[in-house]
PDB file of C-alpha atoms in Angstrom:
ATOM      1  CA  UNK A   1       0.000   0.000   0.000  1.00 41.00           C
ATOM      2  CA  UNK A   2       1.037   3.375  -0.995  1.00 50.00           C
ATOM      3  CA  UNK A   3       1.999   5.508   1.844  1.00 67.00           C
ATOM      4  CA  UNK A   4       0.424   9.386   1.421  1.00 78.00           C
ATOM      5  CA  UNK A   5       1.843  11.473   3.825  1.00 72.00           C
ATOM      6  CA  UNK A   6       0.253  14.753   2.961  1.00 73.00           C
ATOM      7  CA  UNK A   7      -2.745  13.526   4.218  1.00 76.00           C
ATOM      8  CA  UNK A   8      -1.330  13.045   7.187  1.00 79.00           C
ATOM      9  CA  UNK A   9      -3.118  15.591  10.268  1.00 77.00           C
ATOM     10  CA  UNK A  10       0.017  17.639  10.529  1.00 82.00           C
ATOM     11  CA  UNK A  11      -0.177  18.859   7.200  1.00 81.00           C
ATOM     12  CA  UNK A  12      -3.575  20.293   7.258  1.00 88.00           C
ATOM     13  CA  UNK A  13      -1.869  22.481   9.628  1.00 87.00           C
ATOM     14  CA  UNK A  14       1.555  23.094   7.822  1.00 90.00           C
ATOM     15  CA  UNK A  15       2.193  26.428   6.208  1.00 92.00           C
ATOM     16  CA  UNK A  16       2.017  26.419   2.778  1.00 92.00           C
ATOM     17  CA  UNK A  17       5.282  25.764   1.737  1.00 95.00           C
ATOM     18  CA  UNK A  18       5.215  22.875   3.556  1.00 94.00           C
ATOM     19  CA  UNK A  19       1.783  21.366   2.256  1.00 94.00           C
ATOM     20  CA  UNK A  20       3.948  21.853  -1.686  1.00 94.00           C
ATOM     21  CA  UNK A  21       6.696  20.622  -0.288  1.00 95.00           C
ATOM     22  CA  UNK A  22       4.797  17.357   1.104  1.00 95.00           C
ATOM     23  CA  UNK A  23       3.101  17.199  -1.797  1.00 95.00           C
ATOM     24  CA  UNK A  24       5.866  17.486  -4.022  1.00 97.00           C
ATOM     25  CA  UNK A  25       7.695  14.880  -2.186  1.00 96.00           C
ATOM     26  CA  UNK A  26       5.066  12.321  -2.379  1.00 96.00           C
ATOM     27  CA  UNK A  27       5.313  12.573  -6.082  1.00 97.00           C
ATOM     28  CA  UNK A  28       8.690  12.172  -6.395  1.00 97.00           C
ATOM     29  CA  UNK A  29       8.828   9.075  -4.121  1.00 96.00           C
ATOM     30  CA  UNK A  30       5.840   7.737  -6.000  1.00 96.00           C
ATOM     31  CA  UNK A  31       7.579   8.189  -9.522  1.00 97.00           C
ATOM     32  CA  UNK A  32      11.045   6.780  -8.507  1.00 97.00           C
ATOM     33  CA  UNK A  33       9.427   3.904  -6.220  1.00 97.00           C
ATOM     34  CA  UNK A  34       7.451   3.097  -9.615  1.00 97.00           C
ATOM     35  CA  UNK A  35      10.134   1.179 -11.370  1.00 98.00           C
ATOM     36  CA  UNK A  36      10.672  -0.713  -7.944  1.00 97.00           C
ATOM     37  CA  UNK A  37      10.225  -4.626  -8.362  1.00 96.00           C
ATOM     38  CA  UNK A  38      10.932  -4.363 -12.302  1.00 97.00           C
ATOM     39  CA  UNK A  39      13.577  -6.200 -14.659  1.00 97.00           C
ATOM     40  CA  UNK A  40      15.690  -3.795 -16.838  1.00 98.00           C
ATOM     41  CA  UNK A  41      13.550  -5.376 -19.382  1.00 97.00           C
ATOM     42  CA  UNK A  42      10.265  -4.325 -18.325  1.00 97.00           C
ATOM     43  CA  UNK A  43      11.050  -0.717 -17.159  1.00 98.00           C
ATOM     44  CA  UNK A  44      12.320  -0.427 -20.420  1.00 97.00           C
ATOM     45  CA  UNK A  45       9.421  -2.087 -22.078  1.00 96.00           C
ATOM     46  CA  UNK A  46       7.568   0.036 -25.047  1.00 94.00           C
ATOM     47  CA  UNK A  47       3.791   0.068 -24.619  1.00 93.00           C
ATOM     48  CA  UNK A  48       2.578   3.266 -26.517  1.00 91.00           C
ATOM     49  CA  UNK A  49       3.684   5.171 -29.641  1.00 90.00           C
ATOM     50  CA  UNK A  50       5.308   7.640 -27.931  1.00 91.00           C
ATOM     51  CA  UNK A  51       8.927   7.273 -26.144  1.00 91.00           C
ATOM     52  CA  UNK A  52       7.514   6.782 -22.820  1.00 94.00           C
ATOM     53  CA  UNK A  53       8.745   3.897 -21.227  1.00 97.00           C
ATOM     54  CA  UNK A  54       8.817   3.881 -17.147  1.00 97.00           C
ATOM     55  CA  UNK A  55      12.398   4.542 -16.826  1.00 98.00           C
ATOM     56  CA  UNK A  56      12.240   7.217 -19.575  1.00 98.00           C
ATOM     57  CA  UNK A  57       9.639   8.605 -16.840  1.00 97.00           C
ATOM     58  CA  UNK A  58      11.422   8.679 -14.072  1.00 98.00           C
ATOM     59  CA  UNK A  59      14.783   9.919 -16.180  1.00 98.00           C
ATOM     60  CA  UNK A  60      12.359  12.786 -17.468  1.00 98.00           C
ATOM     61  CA  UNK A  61      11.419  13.534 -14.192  1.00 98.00           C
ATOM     62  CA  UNK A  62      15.293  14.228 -13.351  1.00 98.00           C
ATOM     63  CA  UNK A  63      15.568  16.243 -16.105  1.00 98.00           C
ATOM     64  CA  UNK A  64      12.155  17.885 -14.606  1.00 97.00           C
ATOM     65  CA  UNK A  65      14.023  19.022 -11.397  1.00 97.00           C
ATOM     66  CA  UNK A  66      16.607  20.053 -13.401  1.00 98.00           C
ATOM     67  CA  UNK A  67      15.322  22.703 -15.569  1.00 97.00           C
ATOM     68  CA  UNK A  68      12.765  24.028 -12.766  1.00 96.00           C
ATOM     69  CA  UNK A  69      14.973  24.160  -9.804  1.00 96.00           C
ATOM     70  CA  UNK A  70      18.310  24.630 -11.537  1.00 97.00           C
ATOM     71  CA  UNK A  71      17.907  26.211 -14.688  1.00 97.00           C
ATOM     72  CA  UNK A  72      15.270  28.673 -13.538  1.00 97.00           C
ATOM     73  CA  UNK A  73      16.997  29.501 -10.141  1.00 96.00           C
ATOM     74  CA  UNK A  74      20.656  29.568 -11.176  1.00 95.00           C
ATOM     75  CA  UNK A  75      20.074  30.713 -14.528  1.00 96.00           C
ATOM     76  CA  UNK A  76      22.685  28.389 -15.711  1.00 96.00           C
ATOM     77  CA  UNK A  77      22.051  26.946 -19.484  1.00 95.00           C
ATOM     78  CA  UNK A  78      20.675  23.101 -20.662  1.00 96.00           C
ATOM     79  CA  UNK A  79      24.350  22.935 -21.833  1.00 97.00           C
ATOM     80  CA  UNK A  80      26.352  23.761 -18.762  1.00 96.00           C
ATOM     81  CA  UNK A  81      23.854  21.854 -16.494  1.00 96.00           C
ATOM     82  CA  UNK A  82      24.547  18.739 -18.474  1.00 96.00           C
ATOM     83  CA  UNK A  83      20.979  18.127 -19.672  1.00 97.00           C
ATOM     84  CA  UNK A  84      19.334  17.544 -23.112  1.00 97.00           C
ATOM     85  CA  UNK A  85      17.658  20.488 -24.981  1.00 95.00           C
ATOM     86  CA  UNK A  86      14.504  19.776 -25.355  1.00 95.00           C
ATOM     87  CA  UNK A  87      11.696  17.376 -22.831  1.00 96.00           C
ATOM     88  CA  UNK A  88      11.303  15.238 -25.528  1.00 96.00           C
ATOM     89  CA  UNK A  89      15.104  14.240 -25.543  1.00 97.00           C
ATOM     90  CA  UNK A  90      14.447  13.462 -21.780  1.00 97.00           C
ATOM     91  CA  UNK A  91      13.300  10.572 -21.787  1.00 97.00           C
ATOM     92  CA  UNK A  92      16.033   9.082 -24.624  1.00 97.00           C
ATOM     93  CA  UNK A  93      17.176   5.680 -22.970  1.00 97.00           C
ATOM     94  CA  UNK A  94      20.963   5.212 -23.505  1.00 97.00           C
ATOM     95  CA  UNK A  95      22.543   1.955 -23.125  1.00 96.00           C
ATOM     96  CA  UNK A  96      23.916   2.121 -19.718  1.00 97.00           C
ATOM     97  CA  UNK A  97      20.854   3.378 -17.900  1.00 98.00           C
ATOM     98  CA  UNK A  98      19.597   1.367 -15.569  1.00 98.00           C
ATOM     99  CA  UNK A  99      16.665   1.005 -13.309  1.00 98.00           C
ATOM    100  CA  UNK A 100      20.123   1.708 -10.043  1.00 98.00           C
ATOM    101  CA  UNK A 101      21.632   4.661 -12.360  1.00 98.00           C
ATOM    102  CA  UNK A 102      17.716   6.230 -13.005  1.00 98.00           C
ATOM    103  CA  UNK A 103      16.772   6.392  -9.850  1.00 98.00           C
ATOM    104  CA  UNK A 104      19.697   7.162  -8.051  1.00 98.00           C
ATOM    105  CA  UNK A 105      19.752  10.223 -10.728  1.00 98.00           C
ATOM    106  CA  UNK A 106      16.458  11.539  -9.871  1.00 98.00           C
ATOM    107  CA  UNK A 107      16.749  11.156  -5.816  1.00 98.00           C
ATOM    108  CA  UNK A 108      20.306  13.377  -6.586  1.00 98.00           C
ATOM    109  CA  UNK A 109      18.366  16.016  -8.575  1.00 98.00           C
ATOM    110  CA  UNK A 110      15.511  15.917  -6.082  1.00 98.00           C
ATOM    111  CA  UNK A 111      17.845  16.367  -3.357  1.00 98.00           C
ATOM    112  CA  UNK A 112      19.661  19.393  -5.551  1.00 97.00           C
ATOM    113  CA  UNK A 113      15.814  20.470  -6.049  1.00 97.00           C
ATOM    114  CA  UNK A 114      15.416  21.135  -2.091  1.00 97.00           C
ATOM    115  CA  UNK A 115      19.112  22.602  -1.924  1.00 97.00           C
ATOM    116  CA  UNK A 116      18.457  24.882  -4.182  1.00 97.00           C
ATOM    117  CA  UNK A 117      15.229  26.410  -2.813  1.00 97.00           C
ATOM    118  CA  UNK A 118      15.656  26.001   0.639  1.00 97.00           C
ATOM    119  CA  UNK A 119      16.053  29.653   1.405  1.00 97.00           C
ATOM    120  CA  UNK A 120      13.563  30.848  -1.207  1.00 98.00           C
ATOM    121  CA  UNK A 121      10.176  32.360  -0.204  1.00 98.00           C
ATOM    122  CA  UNK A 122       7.282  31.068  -2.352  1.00 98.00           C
ATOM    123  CA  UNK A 123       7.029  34.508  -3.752  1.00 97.00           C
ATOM    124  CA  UNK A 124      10.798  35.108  -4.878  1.00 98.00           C
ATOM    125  CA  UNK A 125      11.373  35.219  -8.203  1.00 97.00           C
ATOM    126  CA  UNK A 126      13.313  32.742 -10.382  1.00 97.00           C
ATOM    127  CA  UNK A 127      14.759  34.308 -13.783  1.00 97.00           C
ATOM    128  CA  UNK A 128      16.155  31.817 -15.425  1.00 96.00           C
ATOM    129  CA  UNK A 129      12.878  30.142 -17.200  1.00 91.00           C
ATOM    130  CA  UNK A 130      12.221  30.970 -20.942  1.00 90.00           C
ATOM    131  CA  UNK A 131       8.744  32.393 -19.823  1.00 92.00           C
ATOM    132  CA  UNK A 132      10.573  35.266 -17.908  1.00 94.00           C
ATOM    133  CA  UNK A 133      10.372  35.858 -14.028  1.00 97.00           C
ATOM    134  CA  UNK A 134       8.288  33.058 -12.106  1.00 97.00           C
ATOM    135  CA  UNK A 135       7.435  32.800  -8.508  1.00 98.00           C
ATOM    136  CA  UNK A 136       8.499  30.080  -6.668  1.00 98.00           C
ATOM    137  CA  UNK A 137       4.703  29.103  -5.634  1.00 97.00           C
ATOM    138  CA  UNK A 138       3.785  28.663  -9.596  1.00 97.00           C
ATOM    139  CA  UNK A 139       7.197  26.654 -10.171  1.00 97.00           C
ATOM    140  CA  UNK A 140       5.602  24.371  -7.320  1.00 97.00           C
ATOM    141  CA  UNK A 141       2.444  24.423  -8.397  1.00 97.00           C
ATOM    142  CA  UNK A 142       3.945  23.334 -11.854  1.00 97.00           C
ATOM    143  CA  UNK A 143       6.062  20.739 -11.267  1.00 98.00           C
ATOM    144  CA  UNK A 144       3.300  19.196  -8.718  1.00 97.00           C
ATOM    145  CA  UNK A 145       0.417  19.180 -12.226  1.00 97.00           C
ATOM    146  CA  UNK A 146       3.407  17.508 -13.970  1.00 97.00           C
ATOM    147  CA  UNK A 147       4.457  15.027 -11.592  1.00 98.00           C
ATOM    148  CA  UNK A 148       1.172  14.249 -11.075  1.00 97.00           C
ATOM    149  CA  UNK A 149       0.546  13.274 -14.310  1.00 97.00           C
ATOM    150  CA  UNK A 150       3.758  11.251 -14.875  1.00 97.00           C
ATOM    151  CA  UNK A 151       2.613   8.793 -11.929  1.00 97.00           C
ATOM    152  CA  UNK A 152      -0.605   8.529 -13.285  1.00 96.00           C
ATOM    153  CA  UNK A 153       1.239   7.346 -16.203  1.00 96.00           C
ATOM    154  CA  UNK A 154       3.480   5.552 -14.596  1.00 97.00           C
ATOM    155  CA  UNK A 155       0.600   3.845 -12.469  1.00 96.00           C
ATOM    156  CA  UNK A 156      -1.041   2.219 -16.234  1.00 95.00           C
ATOM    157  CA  UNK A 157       2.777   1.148 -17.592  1.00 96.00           C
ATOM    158  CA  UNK A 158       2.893  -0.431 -14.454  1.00 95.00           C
ATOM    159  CA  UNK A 159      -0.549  -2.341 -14.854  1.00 94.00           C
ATOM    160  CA  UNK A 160       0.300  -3.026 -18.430  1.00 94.00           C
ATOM    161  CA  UNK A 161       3.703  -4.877 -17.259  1.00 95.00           C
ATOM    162  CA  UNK A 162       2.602  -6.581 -14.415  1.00 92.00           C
ATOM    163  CA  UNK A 163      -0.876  -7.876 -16.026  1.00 81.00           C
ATOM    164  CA  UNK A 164      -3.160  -5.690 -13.743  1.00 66.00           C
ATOM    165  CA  UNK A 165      -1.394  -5.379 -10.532  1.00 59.00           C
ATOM    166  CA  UNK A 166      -0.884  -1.127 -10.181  1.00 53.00           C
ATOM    167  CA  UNK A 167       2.380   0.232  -7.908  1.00 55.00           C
ATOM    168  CA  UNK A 168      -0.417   1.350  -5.190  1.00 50.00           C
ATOM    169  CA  UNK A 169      -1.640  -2.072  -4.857  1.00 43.00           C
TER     170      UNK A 169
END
């Protein structure tokens, strides 16, 4: 069973940058602990046109953290981060990624993620997105929508793998 700790009675009374943060956490562990119990094989497995595969997820997701909470805070480039251009190059599987090297990229970036905004108010301004200046709240809001969708896709690879048994069950 899927643990959901932002539903737990100490975050209804958490500030509000704690409720994101908890919220934003429980997405990331649900996204990296989605490839958990796999074989190389089947986290790489092709089930829709697309390139979406569940480790290209989770190594999207990395590049995720990346471009919101380094790129837009530090204002350094794609290039000089060490990431691909473009989302869609994301979630390009190379040869020597692995289910070990995937995950233990995304729990570094997610740990850079918190670094990098742990003395930020929600309302400081990040200037290093393409859209121009962005609070911190929207960047959280954001990357919450998007990880949020990634699990629920992540959630029906799953299914599809295993023959009907989801992550949460």
């Amino acid at each position: 069973m899927v643990s959901h700790p932002s539903v737990q009675p100490a975050v209804f009374q958490a500030s509000l940058r704690e409720q994101f943060e908890a919220f934003l956490d429980e997405h990331r562990s649900a996204l990296h602990d989605s490839l958990d119990g796999l074989t190389e094989e089947q986290a790489r497995r092709s089930l829709v046109t697309s390139k979406t595969t569940l480790l290209g997820l989770v190594k999207h997701a990395a590049f995720v953290e990346r471009v919101w909470f380094d790129e837009a805070i530090s204002c350094r480039s794609r290039t000089e981060i060490g990431i691909p251009a473009s989302p869609d190059e994301s979630f390009d599987l190379r040869d020597g990624d692995t289910i070990a090297s995937v995950q233990g990229a995304y729990r570094q970036a997610c740990a850079a993620s918190r670094r990098a905004t742990a003395e930020l108010t929600l309302d400081d301004l990040l200037l290093g997105n393409r859209r121009g200046p962005l609070p911190l709240r929207w960047v959280y809001l954001h990357t919450l929508r998007e990880l949020a969708q990634h699990c629920g896709h992540a959630d029906i690879l799953r299914e599809q793998i295993l023959d009907g048994t989801t992550h949460a069950g």
